[in-house]
């Protein structure tokens, strides 16, 4: 692989970002005095708050540079789904029910039609997640923002004894993957670089879809994970976002070996081939066809399949820490 085709050369250094986040978290030492303290520590997919018999949770995320693809295609009607999905999927992994959402739009200038289309997607995302959008904020920041950035924050809730943290994960547990709908909302700095250097968004893929259409496919909302957790013994769940398989390392001190990866979506195979990217780079950047995963004992597999028929056993939890692809550590 040529170094110039990697994610860092495209403008995002995953290792540097991880160090920056760790450094930021190290500064967050203050803890509220009195009622409603934090539960657990900073670093899981969502932050938990002790609310008596209930745990409340907050998650925050945005659409990222996928907005530039929407700009290129002049189609903003689905990015609201992505914004909701990136938040609620981070709640589902802890078996948290999303209940309320606020959006934040930072823009260099207001376009009424763009706002209308974004609203359509946000509303559809809320419908899929069964969640209220209770408010939001729009800021015109000319000189600071170029284009439009869409982000949001989600409130979730669950009874404390039903929260899934990953602490019961053990070596030998199955990793069961759920397919993605494509690139979802991560890795777009690299995906756009490859696309724009190889014919742009109008290139037609073998399926007949254009590269732009494939890149703009909205993120899958995995609400069925709550139904699965209600009937299965689930030890942990993972939302495969930025960092790819490295997201598993947020769940447990044990490791995760993906021995049987899910089928790679056409658009991601195209990005790998045209970008000259190796497997390590792809699996530490993109979801590679597995947007969500359960970590369960083998005895839970039939019940999980009954709720989510398109799941596939992808690997196992292993004693050695880290994320692995067919026994090779992702780094």
CSV table of C-alpha atoms in Angstrom, one decimal:
chain,number,residue,atom,x,y,z
A,1,UNK,CA,0.0,0.0,0.0
A,2,UNK,CA,1.3,3.5,-0.9
A,3,UNK,CA,1.4,5.7,2.2
A,4,UNK,CA,-0.3,8.5,0.2
A,5,UNK,CA,-3.5,6.5,0.0
A,6,UNK,CA,-3.8,5.9,3.8
A,7,UNK,CA,-6.3,7.6,6.1
A,8,UNK,CA,-3.5,9.7,7.8
A,9,UNK,CA,-2.4,11.1,4.4
A,10,UNK,CA,-6.0,11.8,3.5
A,11,UNK,CA,-6.1,14.1,6.6
A,12,UNK,CA,-7.2,11.9,9.6
A,13,UNK,CA,-4.6,10.3,11.8
A,14,UNK,CA,-6.5,7.7,13.9
A,15,UNK,CA,-3.6,7.1,16.3
A,16,UNK,CA,-3.1,10.9,16.9
A,17,UNK,CA,-6.9,11.3,17.4
A,18,UNK,CA,-6.9,8.5,20.0
A,19,UNK,CA,-4.0,10.1,21.9
A,20,UNK,CA,-5.8,13.5,21.7
A,21,UNK,CA,-9.0,12.0,23.1
A,22,UNK,CA,-7.2,10.2,25.9
A,23,UNK,CA,-5.4,13.5,26.8
A,24,UNK,CA,-8.7,15.3,26.9
A,25,UNK,CA,-10.4,12.6,29.0
A,26,UNK,CA,-7.4,12.8,31.4
A,27,UNK,CA,-8.4,16.4,32.2
A,28,UNK,CA,-12.0,15.5,33.1
A,29,UNK,CA,-11.4,14.8,36.8
A,30,UNK,CA,-14.2,16.8,38.4
A,31,UNK,CA,-17.2,14.9,39.7
A,32,UNK,CA,-20.6,16.4,40.7
A,33,UNK,CA,-21.3,16.5,44.4
A,34,UNK,CA,-24.7,15.3,45.6
A,35,UNK,CA,-27.3,13.3,43.8
A,36,UNK,CA,-27.2,12.0,40.3
A,37,UNK,CA,-23.5,11.1,40.1
A,38,UNK,CA,-21.8,9.4,37.1
A,39,UNK,CA,-21.9,5.7,36.7
A,40,UNK,CA,-18.7,4.1,35.5
A,41,UNK,CA,-16.1,6.1,33.7
A,42,UNK,CA,-15.6,8.2,30.6
A,43,UNK,CA,-14.7,6.1,27.5
A,44,UNK,CA,-17.6,3.8,26.7
A,45,UNK,CA,-20.0,4.5,23.9
A,46,UNK,CA,-22.3,6.6,26.1
A,47,UNK,CA,-21.9,8.3,29.5
A,48,UNK,CA,-24.1,7.1,32.3
A,49,UNK,CA,-25.8,9.0,35.1
A,50,UNK,CA,-27.2,7.5,38.3
A,51,UNK,CA,-30.9,8.4,38.5
A,52,UNK,CA,-32.2,6.2,41.3
A,53,UNK,CA,-33.4,2.9,39.9
A,54,UNK,CA,-32.7,4.2,36.4
A,55,UNK,CA,-29.5,4.9,34.5
A,56,UNK,CA,-29.7,7.9,32.2
A,57,UNK,CA,-27.2,8.2,29.3
A,58,UNK,CA,-26.0,10.9,27.0
A,59,UNK,CA,-24.4,10.4,23.6
A,60,UNK,CA,-23.2,13.0,21.1
A,61,UNK,CA,-22.1,12.6,17.5
A,62,UNK,CA,-22.4,14.1,14.0
A,63,UNK,CA,-22.5,13.3,10.3
A,64,UNK,CA,-18.9,14.5,9.6
A,65,UNK,CA,-17.6,15.0,6.1
A,66,UNK,CA,-20.4,12.9,4.7
A,67,UNK,CA,-22.0,16.3,4.5
A,68,UNK,CA,-19.6,17.1,1.7
A,69,UNK,CA,-21.0,14.2,-0.3
A,70,UNK,CA,-24.5,15.5,0.2
A,71,UNK,CA,-23.3,18.9,-0.9
A,72,UNK,CA,-21.7,17.4,-4.0
A,73,UNK,CA,-25.0,15.6,-4.9
A,74,UNK,CA,-27.2,18.5,-3.7
A,75,UNK,CA,-29.2,15.9,-1.7
A,76,UNK,CA,-29.4,16.5,2.1
A,77,UNK,CA,-32.6,14.4,2.6
A,78,UNK,CA,-31.0,11.5,4.4
A,79,UNK,CA,-28.1,13.0,6.4
A,80,UNK,CA,-30.6,13.5,9.3
A,81,UNK,CA,-31.0,9.8,9.5
A,82,UNK,CA,-27.2,9.5,9.8
A,83,UNK,CA,-27.1,12.1,12.6
A,84,UNK,CA,-29.7,10.2,14.6
A,85,UNK,CA,-28.2,6.8,13.9
A,86,UNK,CA,-24.7,7.7,15.0
A,87,UNK,CA,-26.2,8.7,18.4
A,88,UNK,CA,-28.8,6.1,19.0
A,89,UNK,CA,-26.6,3.2,17.9
A,90,UNK,CA,-24.1,4.3,20.6
A,91,UNK,CA,-26.9,3.9,23.2
A,92,UNK,CA,-28.2,0.6,21.9
A,93,UNK,CA,-24.8,-1.0,22.6
A,94,UNK,CA,-25.5,-0.5,26.4
A,95,UNK,CA,-29.1,-1.6,26.0
A,96,UNK,CA,-30.3,1.9,26.5
A,97,UNK,CA,-33.6,3.2,25.1
A,98,UNK,CA,-33.2,6.5,23.2
A,99,UNK,CA,-36.0,8.9,24.4
A,100,UNK,CA,-35.0,12.4,23.4
A,101,UNK,CA,-32.7,14.2,20.9
A,102,UNK,CA,-31.5,17.7,20.1
A,103,UNK,CA,-29.7,18.7,16.9
A,104,UNK,CA,-27.0,21.3,16.4
A,105,UNK,CA,-26.5,22.9,13.0
A,106,UNK,CA,-23.5,25.2,12.4
A,107,UNK,CA,-23.5,26.8,9.0
A,108,UNK,CA,-21.9,29.7,7.1
A,109,UNK,CA,-25.4,30.7,5.9
A,110,UNK,CA,-28.9,29.5,5.9
A,111,UNK,CA,-30.5,27.7,3.0
A,112,UNK,CA,-34.2,27.1,3.6
A,113,UNK,CA,-34.3,24.1,1.2
A,114,UNK,CA,-31.3,22.5,2.8
A,115,UNK,CA,-32.9,23.0,6.3
A,116,UNK,CA,-36.1,21.4,5.0
A,117,UNK,CA,-34.3,18.4,3.6
A,118,UNK,CA,-32.2,17.9,6.8
A,119,UNK,CA,-35.5,18.1,8.8
A,120,UNK,CA,-37.0,15.3,6.6
A,121,UNK,CA,-34.0,13.0,7.5
A,122,UNK,CA,-34.0,13.9,11.2
A,123,UNK,CA,-37.7,13.1,11.4
A,124,UNK,CA,-37.3,9.8,9.7
A,125,UNK,CA,-34.4,8.9,11.9
A,126,UNK,CA,-36.5,9.7,15.0
A,127,UNK,CA,-39.3,7.5,13.6
A,128,UNK,CA,-36.9,4.6,13.1
A,129,UNK,CA,-35.5,5.0,16.6
A,130,UNK,CA,-38.9,5.7,18.2
A,131,UNK,CA,-37.6,8.9,19.8
A,132,UNK,CA,-38.7,12.5,20.3
A,133,UNK,CA,-36.7,15.4,18.9
A,134,UNK,CA,-37.3,18.0,21.6
A,135,UNK,CA,-35.3,20.9,20.3
A,136,UNK,CA,-32.0,22.0,18.8
A,137,UNK,CA,-29.8,25.0,17.9
A,138,UNK,CA,-28.8,26.6,14.6
A,139,UNK,CA,-25.8,28.9,14.5
A,140,UNK,CA,-24.7,31.0,11.6
A,141,UNK,CA,-20.9,31.1,11.9
A,142,UNK,CA,-19.6,32.8,8.8
A,143,UNK,CA,-15.8,32.9,8.8
A,144,UNK,CA,-15.6,30.0,11.3
A,145,UNK,CA,-17.6,27.3,9.4
A,146,UNK,CA,-17.5,26.6,5.7
A,147,UNK,CA,-20.6,24.8,4.5
A,148,UNK,CA,-22.8,23.1,7.1
A,149,UNK,CA,-22.0,20.8,10.0
A,150,UNK,CA,-24.8,18.6,11.5
A,151,UNK,CA,-24.5,17.0,14.9
A,152,UNK,CA,-26.8,16.0,17.7
A,153,UNK,CA,-27.1,14.8,21.3
A,154,UNK,CA,-29.3,11.9,22.5
A,155,UNK,CA,-30.7,11.1,25.9
A,156,UNK,CA,-31.3,7.4,26.8
A,157,UNK,CA,-32.7,5.6,29.7
A,158,UNK,CA,-32.7,2.1,31.2
A,159,UNK,CA,-33.2,0.3,34.5
A,160,UNK,CA,-29.8,-0.1,36.1
A,161,UNK,CA,-29.8,-3.9,36.2
A,162,UNK,CA,-30.5,-4.1,32.4
A,163,UNK,CA,-27.5,-1.9,31.3
A,164,UNK,CA,-25.0,-3.9,29.3
A,165,UNK,CA,-21.4,-2.7,29.9
A,166,UNK,CA,-19.3,-5.6,28.6
A,167,UNK,CA,-18.0,-6.6,32.0
A,168,UNK,CA,-19.4,-10.2,31.6
A,169,UNK,CA,-17.6,-10.8,28.3
A,170,UNK,CA,-15.4,-13.9,28.6
A,171,UNK,CA,-13.0,-15.7,26.2
A,172,UNK,CA,-15.0,-18.1,24.0
A,173,UNK,CA,-18.0,-15.8,23.6
A,174,UNK,CA,-19.2,-15.5,20.1
A,175,UNK,CA,-18.9,-12.3,18.1
A,176,UNK,CA,-22.1,-12.1,16.0
A,177,UNK,CA,-22.2,-9.3,13.4
A,178,UNK,CA,-25.1,-7.4,11.9
A,179,UNK,CA,-24.7,-6.1,8.4
A,180,UNK,CA,-24.2,-2.5,7.6
A,181,UNK,CA,-25.8,-0.6,4.8
A,182,UNK,CA,-22.5,0.5,3.5
A,183,UNK,CA,-20.0,3.1,4.6
A,184,UNK,CA,-22.4,4.5,7.2
A,185,UNK,CA,-20.9,7.8,8.6
A,186,UNK,CA,-17.2,7.2,9.2
A,187,UNK,CA,-14.1,7.3,7.1
A,188,UNK,CA,-15.4,9.8,4.6
A,189,UNK,CA,-12.3,11.9,4.4
A,190,UNK,CA,-10.6,8.8,2.9
A,191,UNK,CA,-13.6,7.6,1.0
A,192,UNK,CA,-14.0,11.0,-0.7
A,193,UNK,CA,-10.3,11.3,-1.5
A,194,UNK,CA,-10.4,7.9,-3.3
A,195,UNK,CA,-13.7,8.8,-5.1
A,196,UNK,CA,-12.6,12.2,-6.2
A,197,UNK,CA,-9.2,10.8,-7.5
A,198,UNK,CA,-11.0,8.1,-9.4
A,199,UNK,CA,-13.7,9.6,-11.5
A,200,UNK,CA,-15.9,11.3,-8.8
A,201,UNK,CA,-19.4,10.6,-7.5
A,202,UNK,CA,-20.8,9.8,-11.0
A,203,UNK,CA,-18.8,6.6,-11.5
A,204,UNK,CA,-21.1,3.7,-12.0
A,205,UNK,CA,-20.5,0.6,-9.9
A,206,UNK,CA,-21.1,-3.0,-11.2
A,207,UNK,CA,-24.5,-3.0,-9.4
A,208,UNK,CA,-25.6,0.0,-11.5
A,209,UNK,CA,-25.5,2.4,-8.5
A,210,UNK,CA,-23.2,5.4,-8.7
A,211,UNK,CA,-20.4,6.0,-6.2
A,212,UNK,CA,-22.3,9.0,-4.9
A,213,UNK,CA,-25.5,7.1,-4.3
A,214,UNK,CA,-23.6,4.4,-2.4
A,215,UNK,CA,-21.7,6.9,-0.3
A,216,UNK,CA,-24.9,8.7,0.6
A,217,UNK,CA,-26.8,5.6,1.7
A,218,UNK,CA,-27.9,6.3,5.3
A,219,UNK,CA,-26.6,4.6,8.4
A,220,UNK,CA,-28.6,1.6,9.6
A,221,UNK,CA,-30.4,2.2,12.9
A,222,UNK,CA,-30.1,-1.0,15.0
A,223,UNK,CA,-33.1,-0.6,17.2
A,224,UNK,CA,-33.8,-4.4,17.0
A,225,UNK,CA,-30.8,-4.7,19.4
A,226,UNK,CA,-33.1,-3.7,22.3
A,227,UNK,CA,-35.5,-6.6,21.4
A,228,UNK,CA,-32.6,-9.0,21.2
A,229,UNK,CA,-31.2,-7.9,24.6
A,230,UNK,CA,-34.7,-8.5,26.1
A,231,UNK,CA,-34.7,-12.2,25.1
A,232,UNK,CA,-30.9,-13.1,25.0
A,233,UNK,CA,-28.1,-13.3,27.4
A,234,UNK,CA,-26.0,-10.5,25.9
A,235,UNK,CA,-22.5,-10.0,27.3
A,236,UNK,CA,-21.6,-6.9,25.2
A,237,UNK,CA,-22.5,-5.0,22.0
A,238,UNK,CA,-20.4,-2.9,19.7
A,239,UNK,CA,-21.2,-0.1,17.2
A,240,UNK,CA,-18.6,-0.3,14.5
A,241,UNK,CA,-17.9,3.4,13.8
A,242,UNK,CA,-14.7,5.4,13.2
A,243,UNK,CA,-11.7,3.2,14.1
A,244,UNK,CA,-13.4,0.0,12.6
A,245,UNK,CA,-12.6,-3.1,14.6
A,246,UNK,CA,-10.7,-1.1,17.2
A,247,UNK,CA,-14.1,-0.1,18.6
A,248,UNK,CA,-14.2,-3.6,20.3
A,249,UNK,CA,-11.4,-2.6,22.6
A,250,UNK,CA,-13.8,-0.3,24.4
A,251,UNK,CA,-15.8,-3.2,25.7
A,252,UNK,CA,-13.5,-5.4,27.7
A,253,UNK,CA,-9.9,-6.2,28.8
A,254,UNK,CA,-10.2,-9.3,26.6
A,255,UNK,CA,-9.6,-9.4,22.9
A,256,UNK,CA,-11.8,-9.9,19.8
A,257,UNK,CA,-10.8,-12.0,16.8
A,258,UNK,CA,-12.9,-11.6,13.6
A,259,UNK,CA,-12.2,-14.9,12.0
A,260,UNK,CA,-15.2,-14.8,9.5
A,261,UNK,CA,-15.8,-11.3,8.4
A,262,UNK,CA,-19.2,-10.4,7.0
A,263,UNK,CA,-19.4,-9.7,3.2
A,264,UNK,CA,-17.8,-6.4,2.2
A,265,UNK,CA,-20.2,-4.0,0.6
A,266,UNK,CA,-19.5,-3.1,-3.0
A,267,UNK,CA,-18.6,0.5,-2.3
A,268,UNK,CA,-16.0,-0.5,0.4
A,269,UNK,CA,-14.4,-3.1,-2.0
A,270,UNK,CA,-14.3,-0.3,-4.6
A,271,UNK,CA,-12.6,2.1,-2.2
A,272,UNK,CA,-10.0,-0.6,-1.2
A,273,UNK,CA,-9.2,-1.5,-4.8
A,274,UNK,CA,-9.0,2.0,-6.2
A,275,UNK,CA,-7.3,3.4,-3.2
A,276,UNK,CA,-4.7,0.6,-3.0
A,277,UNK,CA,-5.5,0.1,0.7
A,278,UNK,CA,-4.5,-3.0,2.7
A,279,UNK,CA,-6.8,-4.9,5.0
A,280,UNK,CA,-5.4,-3.4,8.2
A,281,UNK,CA,-6.1,0.1,6.9
A,282,UNK,CA,-9.6,-0.8,5.8
A,283,UNK,CA,-10.6,-2.6,9.0
A,284,UNK,CA,-9.2,0.1,11.2
A,285,UNK,CA,-11.1,2.8,9.3
A,286,UNK,CA,-14.4,1.4,8.0
A,287,UNK,CA,-17.1,-1.0,9.3
A,288,UNK,CA,-16.3,-3.3,6.3
A,289,UNK,CA,-19.9,-4.7,6.2
A,290,UNK,CA,-20.4,-5.2,10.0
A,291,UNK,CA,-22.1,-2.1,11.4
A,292,UNK,CA,-23.0,-3.6,14.8
A,293,UNK,CA,-22.1,-6.7,16.7
A,294,UNK,CA,-23.2,-8.8,19.7
A,295,UNK,CA,-20.9,-10.6,22.1
A,296,UNK,CA,-22.9,-13.6,23.4
A,297,UNK,CA,-22.5,-17.1,24.8
A,298,UNK,CA,-23.2,-19.7,22.1
A,299,UNK,CA,-26.4,-20.7,23.9
A,300,UNK,CA,-27.9,-17.3,23.0
A,301,UNK,CA,-27.4,-17.6,19.2
A,302,UNK,CA,-30.7,-19.2,18.3
A,303,UNK,CA,-32.7,-16.6,20.2
A,304,UNK,CA,-30.6,-13.8,18.6
A,305,UNK,CA,-31.2,-15.2,15.1
A,306,UNK,CA,-34.9,-15.3,15.8
A,307,UNK,CA,-35.0,-11.6,16.5
A,308,UNK,CA,-32.4,-10.5,13.9
A,309,UNK,CA,-32.4,-13.0,11.0
A,310,UNK,CA,-29.5,-11.4,9.1
A,311,UNK,CA,-26.9,-11.9,11.9
A,312,UNK,CA,-23.7,-13.9,11.2
A,313,UNK,CA,-21.1,-15.4,13.5
A,314,UNK,CA,-18.0,-13.4,12.8
A,315,UNK,CA,-15.5,-14.6,15.5
A,316,UNK,CA,-14.8,-15.1,19.1
A,317,UNK,CA,-13.6,-13.3,22.2
A,318,UNK,CA,-10.0,-14.3,23.0
A,319,UNK,CA,-7.8,-14.0,26.2
A,320,UNK,CA,-5.3,-11.5,24.6
A,321,UNK,CA,-6.4,-7.9,24.6
A,322,UNK,CA,-6.9,-6.0,21.3
A,323,UNK,CA,-8.8,-6.4,18.0
A,324,UNK,CA,-7.8,-9.1,15.5
A,325,UNK,CA,-8.6,-10.0,11.9
A,326,UNK,CA,-8.1,-13.7,11.4
A,327,UNK,CA,-5.6,-13.8,14.2
A,328,UNK,CA,-3.6,-10.7,13.1
A,329,UNK,CA,-3.8,-7.7,15.4
A,330,UNK,CA,-5.3,-4.6,14.0
A,331,UNK,CA,-3.0,-1.6,14.8
